[in-house]
Each structure stands twice: as C-alpha cells, then as structure tokens.
Tab-separated table of C-alpha atoms in Angstrom:
chain	number	residue	atom	x	y	z
A	1	MET	CA	-209.520	-50.503	30.855
A	2	THR	CA	-209.973	-47.067	32.343
A	3	ALA	CA	-213.725	-47.093	32.859
A	4	PRO	CA	-213.986	-49.621	35.744
A	5	PHE	CA	-211.720	-47.483	37.875
A	6	LEU	CA	-213.658	-44.286	37.270
A	7	LYS	CA	-216.958	-45.424	38.737
A	8	GLY	CA	-217.665	-43.133	41.638
A	9	PRO	CA	-219.816	-43.987	44.642
A	10	SER	CA	-223.549	-43.478	44.314
A	11	ASP	CA	-223.329	-40.272	46.354
A	12	PRO	CA	-224.156	-37.492	43.855
A	13	THR	CA	-221.834	-35.032	45.609
A	14	VAL	CA	-218.812	-36.960	44.280
A	15	GLN	CA	-218.171	-35.609	40.808
A	16	PRO	CA	-217.119	-37.948	37.983
A	17	VAL	CA	-213.797	-37.468	36.283
A	18	PRO	CA	-214.336	-35.274	33.194
A	19	ALA	CA	-214.083	-37.165	29.918
A	20	SER	CA	-211.452	-34.708	28.686
A	21	VAL	CA	-209.208	-35.639	31.613
A	22	VAL	CA	-209.737	-39.351	30.990
A	23	ASP	CA	-208.782	-38.871	27.342
A	24	LYS	CA	-205.587	-37.044	28.318
A	25	VAL	CA	-204.610	-39.792	30.752
A	26	ASP	CA	-205.297	-42.512	28.208
A	27	ALA	CA	-203.290	-40.654	25.582
A	28	ALA	CA	-200.384	-40.506	27.996
A	29	ASP	CA	-200.528	-44.292	28.280
A	30	THR	CA	-199.037	-44.582	24.794
A	31	THR	CA	-195.694	-43.792	26.457
A	32	LEU	CA	-195.970	-46.880	28.657
A	33	SER	CA	-194.859	-50.325	27.576
A	34	ASN	CA	-196.820	-53.229	29.080
A	35	PRO	CA	-197.989	-51.226	32.105
A	36	LYS	CA	-199.311	-52.869	35.264
A	37	TRP	CA	-202.169	-51.743	37.470
A	38	ALA	CA	-201.272	-50.836	41.040
A	39	VAL	CA	-203.178	-49.480	44.037
A	40	VAL	CA	-201.481	-47.048	46.412
A	41	ALA	CA	-202.827	-45.805	49.754
A	42	LEU	CA	-202.033	-42.306	51.034
A	43	GLY	CA	-202.305	-40.950	54.559
A	44	SER	CA	-201.335	-37.812	56.481
A	45	ASN	CA	-201.982	-36.577	60.017
A	46	LEU	CA	-199.510	-33.703	60.357
A	47	GLY	CA	-199.483	-30.272	58.753
A	48	ASN	CA	-201.858	-29.387	55.933
A	49	ARG	CA	-203.140	-32.900	55.377
A	50	LEU	CA	-205.178	-32.292	52.248
A	51	GLU	CA	-202.423	-30.264	50.593
A	52	THR	CA	-199.939	-33.029	51.412
A	53	LEU	CA	-202.127	-35.731	49.900
A	54	GLN	CA	-202.609	-33.665	46.752
A	55	GLY	CA	-198.868	-33.075	46.592
A	56	ALA	CA	-198.277	-36.825	46.827
A	57	VAL	CA	-200.736	-37.488	43.985
A	58	ASP	CA	-199.018	-34.874	41.831
A	59	ALA	CA	-195.538	-36.190	42.685
A	60	LEU	CA	-196.521	-39.727	41.735
A	61	GLU	CA	-197.946	-38.480	38.445
A	62	ASP	CA	-194.640	-36.715	37.733
A	63	THR	CA	-192.835	-40.068	37.903
A	64	PRO	CA	-191.616	-41.326	34.505
A	65	GLY	CA	-193.385	-44.563	33.614
A	66	LEU	CA	-196.337	-43.909	35.924
A	67	ARG	CA	-199.821	-42.529	35.249
A	68	ILE	CA	-202.487	-41.867	37.863
A	69	LYS	CA	-205.800	-43.232	36.576
A	70	ALA	CA	-208.191	-42.457	39.449
A	71	VAL	CA	-208.181	-40.722	42.834
A	72	SER	CA	-210.585	-41.680	45.609
A	73	PRO	CA	-212.669	-39.516	47.909
A	74	VAL	CA	-210.976	-38.396	51.134
A	75	TYR	CA	-211.657	-40.110	54.456
A	76	GLU	CA	-210.822	-38.895	57.964
A	77	THR	CA	-209.543	-41.668	60.218
A	78	GLU	CA	-208.684	-42.008	63.885
A	79	PRO	CA	-205.057	-43.200	64.282
A	80	TRP	CA	-204.410	-46.907	64.807
A	81	GLY	CA	-202.452	-48.457	67.656
A	82	VAL	CA	-202.232	-45.355	69.887
A	83	GLU	CA	-204.129	-43.843	72.786
A	84	PRO	CA	-207.305	-42.083	71.623
A	85	GLY	CA	-206.722	-38.358	71.293
A	86	SER	CA	-202.928	-38.667	71.418
A	87	GLN	CA	-202.501	-37.855	67.716
A	88	PRO	CA	-204.379	-35.822	65.112
A	89	ALA	CA	-206.752	-37.702	62.822
A	90	TYR	CA	-205.536	-38.856	59.429
A	91	PHE	CA	-206.760	-37.919	56.014
A	92	ASN	CA	-206.669	-41.035	53.830
A	93	ALA	CA	-207.166	-41.693	50.134
A	94	VAL	CA	-206.359	-44.323	47.516
A	95	VAL	CA	-205.054	-43.886	43.985
A	96	VAL	CA	-205.172	-46.388	41.141
A	97	LEU	CA	-202.300	-46.135	38.675
A	98	LYS	CA	-200.651	-47.802	35.718
A	99	THR	CA	-196.899	-48.142	35.679
A	100	THR	CA	-194.013	-49.774	33.891
A	101	LEU	CA	-191.893	-49.530	37.032
A	102	PRO	CA	-191.206	-52.844	38.767
A	103	PRO	CA	-192.501	-53.091	42.353
A	104	SER	CA	-189.084	-52.332	43.848
A	105	SER	CA	-188.764	-49.109	41.857
A	106	LEU	CA	-192.323	-48.089	42.703
A	107	LEU	CA	-191.445	-48.568	46.376
A	108	GLU	CA	-188.332	-46.410	45.973
A	109	ARG	CA	-190.459	-43.693	44.415
A	110	ALA	CA	-193.033	-43.987	47.228
A	111	HIS	CA	-190.274	-43.505	49.810
A	112	ALA	CA	-188.846	-40.563	47.881
A	113	VAL	CA	-192.253	-38.880	47.857
A	114	GLU	CA	-192.588	-39.452	51.607
A	115	GLU	CA	-189.158	-37.950	52.208
A	116	ALA	CA	-190.025	-34.935	50.073
A	117	PHE	CA	-192.787	-34.236	52.567
A	118	HIS	CA	-190.398	-34.708	55.518
A	119	ARG	CA	-191.649	-38.104	56.632
A	120	VAL	CA	-189.805	-39.188	59.801
A	121	ARG	CA	-189.557	-42.893	60.709
A	122	ASP	CA	-188.438	-42.802	64.339
A	123	GLU	CA	-191.583	-44.076	66.073
A	124	HIS	CA	-193.762	-47.122	65.317
A	125	TRP	CA	-197.359	-45.967	64.777
A	126	GLY	CA	-196.064	-42.418	65.216
A	127	PRO	CA	-197.630	-39.389	63.540
A	128	ARG	CA	-196.384	-38.643	60.055
A	129	THR	CA	-196.663	-36.013	57.412
A	130	LEU	CA	-197.183	-38.656	54.736
A	131	ASP	CA	-197.624	-42.378	54.229
A	132	VAL	CA	-197.390	-43.822	50.718
A	133	ASP	CA	-198.138	-47.560	50.836
A	134	ILE	CA	-198.351	-49.948	47.900
A	135	VAL	CA	-201.515	-51.972	48.490
A	136	SER	CA	-201.311	-54.193	45.414
A	137	TYR	CA	-199.342	-54.481	42.186
A	138	ALA	CA	-201.095	-56.454	39.438
A	139	ASP	CA	-201.502	-60.002	40.783
A	140	VAL	CA	-198.025	-60.110	42.324
A	141	ALA	CA	-197.712	-62.009	45.602
A	142	SER	CA	-194.437	-61.587	47.490
A	143	ASP	CA	-193.201	-62.253	51.027
A	144	ASP	CA	-190.194	-59.976	50.607
A	145	PRO	CA	-189.840	-58.135	53.951
A	146	GLN	CA	-188.878	-54.976	52.057
A	147	LEU	CA	-192.155	-55.036	50.103
A	148	THR	CA	-194.791	-57.616	50.965
A	149	LEU	CA	-197.459	-57.814	48.250
A	150	PRO	CA	-200.277	-57.368	48.550
A	151	HIS	CA	-199.971	-55.176	51.649
A	152	PRO	CA	-200.236	-57.599	54.588
A	153	ARG	CA	-202.760	-55.510	56.552
A	154	ALA	CA	-204.799	-53.870	53.794
A	155	HIS	CA	-207.617	-56.413	54.179
A	156	GLU	CA	-208.112	-55.264	57.786
A	157	ARG	CA	-208.171	-51.523	57.180
A	158	ALA	CA	-211.389	-49.729	56.375
A	159	PHE	CA	-209.412	-46.565	55.612
A	160	VAL	CA	-207.880	-48.427	52.657
A	161	LEU	CA	-210.845	-50.585	51.657
A	162	ALA	CA	-213.535	-47.873	51.767
A	163	PRO	CA	-211.885	-45.377	49.387
A	164	TRP	CA	-210.739	-48.217	47.105
A	165	HIS	CA	-214.287	-49.560	46.978
A	166	ASP	CA	-215.512	-46.067	46.105
A	167	LEU	CA	-213.236	-46.110	43.054
A	168	ASP	CA	-213.994	-49.651	41.957
A	169	PRO	CA	-216.857	-51.581	43.601
A	170	GLU	CA	-215.691	-54.727	41.771
A	171	ALA	CA	-212.068	-54.477	42.960
A	172	GLN	CA	-210.235	-57.580	44.149
A	173	LEU	CA	-207.396	-57.727	46.666
A	174	PRO	CA	-205.120	-60.512	45.387
A	175	GLY	CA	-205.212	-63.516	47.675
A	176	ARG	CA	-208.011	-62.027	49.791
A	177	GLY	CA	-210.961	-61.659	47.461
A	178	PRO	CA	-213.471	-58.899	46.713
A	179	VAL	CA	-212.827	-55.569	48.403
A	180	ALA	CA	-216.584	-55.220	48.985
A	181	GLY	CA	-216.647	-58.385	51.088
A	182	LEU	CA	-213.510	-57.436	52.994
A	183	LEU	CA	-215.016	-54.035	53.765
A	184	ASP	CA	-218.208	-55.655	55.075
A	185	ALA	CA	-216.089	-57.737	57.456
A	186	VAL	CA	-214.312	-54.828	59.181
A	187	THR	CA	-215.557	-51.982	61.332
A	188	ARG	CA	-215.855	-48.518	59.873
A	189	ASP	CA	-215.791	-46.922	63.319
A	190	GLY	CA	-213.520	-43.886	63.246
A	191	VAL	CA	-213.396	-43.878	59.431
A	192	THR	CA	-215.489	-40.990	58.114
A	193	PRO	CA	-215.968	-39.825	54.504
A	194	ARG	CA	-215.116	-36.137	54.084
A	195	LYS	CA	-217.496	-35.156	51.316
A	196	ASP	CA	-216.459	-31.523	51.729
A	197	LEU	CA	-212.921	-32.338	50.550
A	198	GLU	CA	-211.625	-33.462	47.170
A	199	LEU	CA	-208.364	-34.489	45.577
A	200	ARG	CA	-207.758	-33.632	41.925
A	201	LEU	CA	-206.804	-36.134	39.280
A	202	PRO	CA	-203.643	-34.701	37.670
A	203	GLU	CA	-204.247	-33.216	34.226
C-alpha cells in the first residue's frame, strides 16, 4: 500500500523516496495493529519555517503507533483572511501517515507538536509558528466540533490540495471526491511551489 503515496510530481527536480527508506518504513509497520491512513497538513509563517516543518515531521514520526509514509514538496503561500503584506508568507506541506491512534489521540498529538513549537492561539487567522491540521483519517466523517473530519475547509485550500496531489494524484477527499478535481476548482494564486526546498522523510 506504500507505492501509491510515493508517486512524486512529474517535475524531475523532486527526488523519489529511496527504496531503502521505503523498506525501513514498511518494516516499522509490523509494530502497528490495523493501522489507518491519515493526511496531515503543516504550515508555518514565523521563525525558521522550513526547520519548523521538518521538526513537526520528525516529532510526528516519534509518536508511538504512528509512521510517516510520505512527505510532500514545500509550497509558499500568502496568508488567508488578513490584509496583504500584514503577515509573512507560509511554508506549507502535507504528510501521509499510518497510525493506530484514534482520531482524538492523533489530534492531541498534533496539538502537542504545535505547543512544542510555541504555537499561540490568541488571534483568529493570526501568524503562527506551526499549524498541524488533520485533513482526513481513513474514511471517517465526523461533525464533532473538536475535530471535524474530513477538515471542513480542505477542499477550498490549494495549499493543502496541491502538495497532497503531488504525493498522490489519485487521492480522494472523503465526501468531496478526487483531490485533482478539487484542485482544478480553486485558485492557485499566492500558492507557489518552492522547488529549492525539501523536507526529509524520517529514516
């Protein structure tokens, strides 16, 4: 089940995941019982953005019962919902993972990772060192206000859809359909691939 998530975009500058790394990740899966696929979006617009995103990937991988399977290319994104130029641009990426954690525990871990990077939640649409958002968890659909699944705005956000599509062109957002079609329906203005930057898949 690994291969579909390791298809990179056609751009030859994006390097494939080495087979040795894939083998190590798959071997680690023997520690997981009935794991579920999940998609998590990462964003940062304060501090060393790339270092923060890499730290978030590594912290998620260090979570018992969770294995990162693929890491997307990095995109640079103008902030949403604020005056242009009032905040630094975001770096955004998406990771695909397998986990035995239930959604509520995955959310707790996401918040813990944010807090480790000094995320402050005192302003709606405010700048932040790190966002860790669960986009989807298997085929779970939930209206729980603490964790709505899939993410209620993911289908509108090119900075989520574009890196996810890079990882898996056949991906589906539960309840919304193919990611490719959703991406075609939204603007990519202000969402720029940073081909000079790269996040590492944990070894």
